[in-house]
Amino acid sequence: GSTLFVDKSRDRLRPAINVFLKDQRRVVGYAWGAAALAYLYRQLGMATRVGSKSICGCLTLLQAWIYEYFPLFRPSQIL
């Protein structure tokens, strides 16, 4: 959770996520990928607002998506 749903402190889990982690038996049934993408999408929207100075969310996931769909931005591979 502290990797996919990070806040701007980069070391804490958002309190809203804790509600979903209480019942350990139900955790495996959640669509964590969809939740992480929805959270990242919301954070991207918030980052575009005037006065926003940073972004939070799983930026590694965003970077992987960019590399997949925009090959021009992929790092060059040295063999």
N, CA and C atoms as an extended XYZ file, in Angstrom:
237
Properties=species:S:1:pos:R:3:atomname:S:1:resname:S:1:resid:I:1 pbc="F F F"
N         0.795       -1.188        0.000 N   GLY     1
C         0.000        0.000        0.000 CA  GLY     1
C         0.839        1.253        0.000 C   GLY     1
N         1.947        1.240        0.725 N   SER     2
C         2.765        2.446        0.782 CA  SER     2
C         3.567        2.638       -0.503 C   SER     2
N         3.494        1.700       -1.423 N   THR     3
C         4.135        1.853       -2.720 CA  THR     3
C         3.154        2.359       -3.771 C   THR     3
N         1.938        1.834       -3.769 N   LEU     4
C         0.955        2.201       -4.778 CA  LEU     4
C         0.130        3.427       -4.410 C   LEU     4
N        -0.101        3.652       -3.134 N   PHE     5
C        -0.986        4.730       -2.698 CA  PHE     5
C        -0.256        5.746       -1.823 C   PHE     5
N         0.913        6.154       -2.247 N   VAL     6
C         1.714        7.062       -1.432 CA  VAL     6
C         1.118        8.465       -1.435 C   VAL     6
N         1.381        9.187       -0.346 N   ASP     7
C         1.032       10.596       -0.311 CA  ASP     7
C         2.312       11.398       -0.540 C   ASP     7
N         2.240       12.698       -0.403 N   LYS     8
C         3.406       13.523       -0.717 CA  LYS     8
C         4.532       13.391        0.284 C   LYS     8
N         4.292       12.754        1.430 N   SER     9
C         5.373       12.514        2.386 CA  SER     9
C         6.270       11.380        1.911 C   SER     9
N         5.779       10.558        0.995 N   ARG    10
C         6.476        9.419        0.383 CA  ARG    10
C         6.784        8.267        1.343 C   ARG    10
N         6.295        8.340        2.563 N   ASP    11
C         6.588        7.231        3.469 CA  ASP    11
C         5.377        6.798        4.287 C   ASP    11
N         4.215        7.318        3.977 N   ARG    12
C         3.014        6.958        4.721 CA  ARG    12
C         1.892        6.540        3.796 C   ARG    12
N         1.059        5.673        4.300 N   LEU    13
C        -0.120        5.206        3.574 CA  LEU    13
C        -1.270        6.147        3.877 C   LEU    13
N        -2.028        6.490        2.873 N   ARG    14
C        -3.181        7.358        3.092 CA  ARG    14
C        -4.177        6.682        4.023 C   ARG    14
N        -4.737        7.418        4.982 N   PRO    15
C        -5.667        6.825        5.954 CA  PRO    15
C        -6.889        6.185        5.317 C   PRO    15
N        -7.339        6.683        4.179 N   ALA    16
C        -8.524        6.115        3.533 CA  ALA    16
C        -8.304        4.663        3.107 C   ALA    16
N        -7.075        4.280        2.842 N   ILE    17
C        -6.777        2.907        2.411 CA  ILE    17
C        -6.853        1.936        3.587 C   ILE    17
N        -6.574        2.405        4.782 N   ASN    18
C        -6.583        1.525        5.953 CA  ASN    18
C        -7.919        0.833        6.169 C   ASN    18
N        -9.001        1.471        5.787 N   VAL    19
C       -10.334        0.885        5.936 CA  VAL    19
C       -10.428       -0.431        5.176 C   VAL    19
N        -9.809       -0.493        4.016 N   PHE    20
C        -9.883       -1.691        3.179 CA  PHE    20
C        -8.941       -2.803        3.629 C   PHE    20
N        -8.023       -2.502        4.522 N   LEU    21
C        -7.046       -3.497        4.960 CA  LEU    21
C        -7.412       -4.177        6.277 C   LEU    21
N        -8.509       -3.777        6.887 N   LYS    22
C        -8.884       -4.334        8.190 CA  LYS    22
C        -9.193       -5.825        8.115 C   LYS    22
N        -9.988       -6.239        7.151 N   ASP    23
C       -10.371       -7.649        7.025 CA  ASP    23
C        -9.417       -8.329        6.044 C   ASP    23
N        -8.436       -9.037        6.575 N   GLN    24
C        -7.392       -9.654        5.753 CA  GLN    24
C        -7.928      -10.710        4.785 C   GLN    24
N        -9.061      -11.315        5.092 N   ARG    25
C        -9.619      -12.334        4.192 CA  ARG    25
C       -10.171      -11.732        2.909 C   ARG    25
N       -10.621      -10.490        2.961 N   ARG    26
C       -11.219       -9.857        1.787 CA  ARG    26
C       -10.193       -9.146        0.911 C   ARG    26
N        -9.009       -8.903        1.429 N   VAL    27
C        -7.986       -8.130        0.716 CA  VAL    27
C        -7.631       -8.769       -0.623 C   VAL    27
N        -7.552      -10.076       -0.683 N   VAL    28
C        -7.152      -10.746       -1.919 CA  VAL    28
C        -8.199      -10.612       -3.015 C   VAL    28
N        -9.431      -10.291       -2.662 N   GLY    29
C       -10.492      -10.166       -3.653 CA  GLY    29
C       -10.600       -8.784       -4.275 C   GLY    29
N        -9.851       -7.835       -3.783 N   TYR    30
C        -9.918       -6.478       -4.318 CA  TYR    30
C        -9.109       -6.351       -5.602 C   TYR    30
N        -9.537       -5.472       -6.482 N   ALA    31
C        -8.820       -5.194       -7.727 CA  ALA    31
C        -7.816       -4.072       -7.457 C   ALA    31
N        -6.668       -4.427       -6.914 N   TRP    32
C        -5.681       -3.429       -6.509 CA  TRP    32
C        -5.086       -2.689       -7.691 C   TRP    32
N        -4.967       -3.348       -8.833 N   GLY    33
C        -4.441       -2.676      -10.023 CA  GLY    33
C        -5.353       -1.555      -10.480 C   GLY    33
N        -6.649       -1.834      -10.530 N   ALA    34
C        -7.621       -0.819      -10.928 CA  ALA    34
C        -7.654        0.325       -9.921 C   ALA    34
N        -7.559       -0.015       -8.647 N   ALA    35
C        -7.561        1.015       -7.610 CA  ALA    35
C        -6.323        1.899       -7.721 C   ALA    35
N        -5.168        1.292       -7.985 N   ALA    36
C        -3.928        2.065       -8.114 CA  ALA    36
C        -3.983        2.982       -9.333 C   ALA    36
N        -4.542        2.490      -10.440 N   LEU    37
C        -4.656        3.332      -11.631 CA  LEU    37
C        -5.636        4.479      -11.415 C   LEU    37
N        -6.746        4.213      -10.741 N   ALA    38
C        -7.715        5.272      -10.456 CA  ALA    38
C        -7.096        6.327       -9.542 C   ALA    38
N        -6.348        5.879       -8.545 N   TYR    39
C        -5.686        6.812       -7.630 CA  TYR    39
C        -4.654        7.661       -8.379 C   TYR    39
N        -3.869        7.028       -9.233 N   LEU    40
C        -2.859        7.757      -10.005 CA  LEU    40
C        -3.519        8.755      -10.941 C   LEU    40
N        -4.622        8.366      -11.569 N   TYR    41
C        -5.336        9.259      -12.472 CA  TYR    41
C        -5.834       10.487      -11.716 C   TYR    41
N        -6.359       10.283      -10.527 N   ARG    42
C        -6.830       11.411       -9.715 CA  ARG    42
C        -5.662       12.325       -9.323 C   ARG    42
N        -4.541       11.720       -8.952 N   GLN    43
C        -3.379       12.525       -8.568 CA  GLN    43
C        -2.820       13.317       -9.750 C   GLN    43
N        -2.891       12.739      -10.951 N   LEU    44
C        -2.444       13.476      -12.141 CA  LEU    44
C        -3.327       14.702      -12.359 C   LEU    44
N        -4.625       14.543      -12.160 N   GLY    45
C        -5.536       15.674      -12.276 CA  GLY    45
C        -5.250       16.750      -11.250 C   GLY    45
N        -4.963       16.343      -10.027 N   MET    46
C        -4.659       17.306       -8.971 CA  MET    46
C        -3.328       18.012       -9.228 C   MET    46
N        -2.386       17.323       -9.846 N   ALA    47
C        -1.069       17.905      -10.123 CA  ALA    47
C        -1.129       18.976      -11.206 C   ALA    47
N        -2.167       18.959      -12.025 N   THR    48
C        -2.275       19.947      -13.097 CA  THR    48
C        -2.922       21.243      -12.635 C   THR    48
N        -3.369       21.294      -11.395 N   ARG    49
C        -4.017       22.505      -10.886 CA  ARG    49
C        -2.983       23.588      -10.595 C   ARG    49
N        -3.443       24.824      -10.705 N   VAL    50
C        -2.585       25.966      -10.414 CA  VAL    50
C        -2.163       25.902       -8.949 C   VAL    50
N        -0.897       26.112       -8.695 N   GLY    51
C        -0.385       26.113       -7.332 CA  GLY    51
C         0.125       24.759       -6.853 C   GLY    51
N        -0.112       23.711       -7.620 N   SER    52
C         0.394       22.393       -7.241 CA  SER    52
C         1.887       22.344       -7.520 C   SER    52
N         2.649       21.877       -6.540 N   LYS    53
C         4.102       21.860       -6.680 CA  LYS    53
C         4.684       20.466       -6.826 C   LYS    53
N         3.863       19.446       -6.607 N   SER    54
C         4.384       18.086       -6.730 CA  SER    54
C         3.230       17.135       -7.045 C   SER    54
N         3.585       15.899       -7.269 N   ILE    55
C         2.609       14.862       -7.585 CA  ILE    55
C         2.854       13.682       -6.652 C   ILE    55
N         1.803       12.972       -6.336 N   CYS    56
C         1.986       11.752       -5.553 CA  CYS    56
C         1.296       10.602       -6.277 C   CYS    56
N         1.582        9.425       -5.894 N   GLY    57
C         1.073        8.231       -6.547 CA  GLY    57
C         2.243        7.362       -6.981 C   GLY    57
N         1.918        6.252       -7.570 N   CYS    58
C         2.949        5.312       -8.012 CA  CYS    58
C         3.509        5.785       -9.351 C   CYS    58
N         4.544        6.591       -9.294 N   LEU    59
C         5.109        7.156      -10.517 CA  LEU    59
C         5.850        6.125      -11.358 C   LEU    59
N         6.257        5.035      -10.754 N   THR    60
C         6.868        3.947      -11.526 CA  THR    60
C         5.839        3.349      -12.483 C   THR    60
N         4.604        3.231      -12.029 N   LEU    61
C         3.523        2.740      -12.880 CA  LEU    61
C         3.283        3.705      -14.036 C   LEU    61
N         3.289        4.994      -13.758 N   LEU    62
C         3.123        6.002      -14.806 CA  LEU    62
C         4.270        5.929      -15.807 C   LEU    62
N         5.470        5.779      -15.320 N   GLN    63
C         6.638        5.698      -16.195 CA  GLN    63
C         6.554        4.464      -17.098 C   GLN    63
N         6.142        3.343      -16.555 N   ALA    64
C         6.003        2.124      -17.363 CA  ALA    64
C         4.952        2.311      -18.450 C   ALA    64
N         3.858        2.988      -18.117 N   TRP    65
C         2.811        3.247      -19.100 CA  TRP    65
C         3.333        4.147      -20.211 C   TRP    65
N         4.086        5.182      -19.838 N   ILE    66
C         4.648        6.088      -20.834 CA  ILE    66
C         5.592        5.336      -21.769 C   ILE    66
N         6.445        4.492      -21.231 N   TYR    67
C         7.383        3.727      -22.063 CA  TYR    67
C         6.649        2.780      -23.002 C   TYR    67
N         5.530        2.238      -22.556 N   GLU    68
C         4.768        1.293      -23.377 CA  GLU    68
C         4.085        1.995      -24.544 C   GLU    68
N         3.466        3.135      -24.288 N   TYR    69
C         2.652        3.786      -25.300 CA  TYR    69
C         3.337        4.917      -26.047 C   TYR    69
N         4.471        5.364      -25.593 N   PHE    70
C         5.235        6.408      -26.258 CA  PHE    70
C         6.686        5.946      -26.406 C   PHE    70
N         6.962        5.132      -27.413 N   PRO    71
C         8.307        4.564      -27.576 CA  PRO    71
C         9.408        5.610      -27.691 C   PRO    71
N         9.075        6.795      -28.126 N   LEU    72
C        10.062        7.849      -28.268 CA  LEU    72
C        10.711        8.202      -26.926 C   LEU    72
N         9.968        8.035      -25.841 N   PHE    73
C        10.478        8.386      -24.524 CA  PHE    73
C        11.225        7.236      -23.825 C   PHE    73
N        11.254        6.083      -24.447 N   ARG    74
C        11.983        4.956      -23.845 CA  ARG    74
C        13.475        5.254      -23.784 C   ARG    74
N        14.137        4.825      -22.715 N   PRO    75
C        15.587        5.014      -22.667 CA  PRO    75
C        16.270        4.128      -23.721 C   PRO    75
N        17.357        4.607      -24.249 N   SER    76
C        18.076        3.804      -25.229 CA  SER    76
C        18.749        2.620      -24.545 C   SER    76
N        18.742        1.506      -25.224 N   GLN    77
C        19.337        0.291      -24.662 CA  GLN    77
C        20.723        0.088      -25.239 C   GLN    77
N        21.676       -0.005      -24.365 N   ILE    78
C        23.057       -0.250      -24.788 CA  ILE    78
C        23.341       -1.743      -24.642 C   ILE    78
N        23.728       -2.360      -25.723 N   LEU    79
C        23.996       -3.803      -25.693 CA  LEU    79
C        25.440       -4.084      -25.355 C   LEU    79
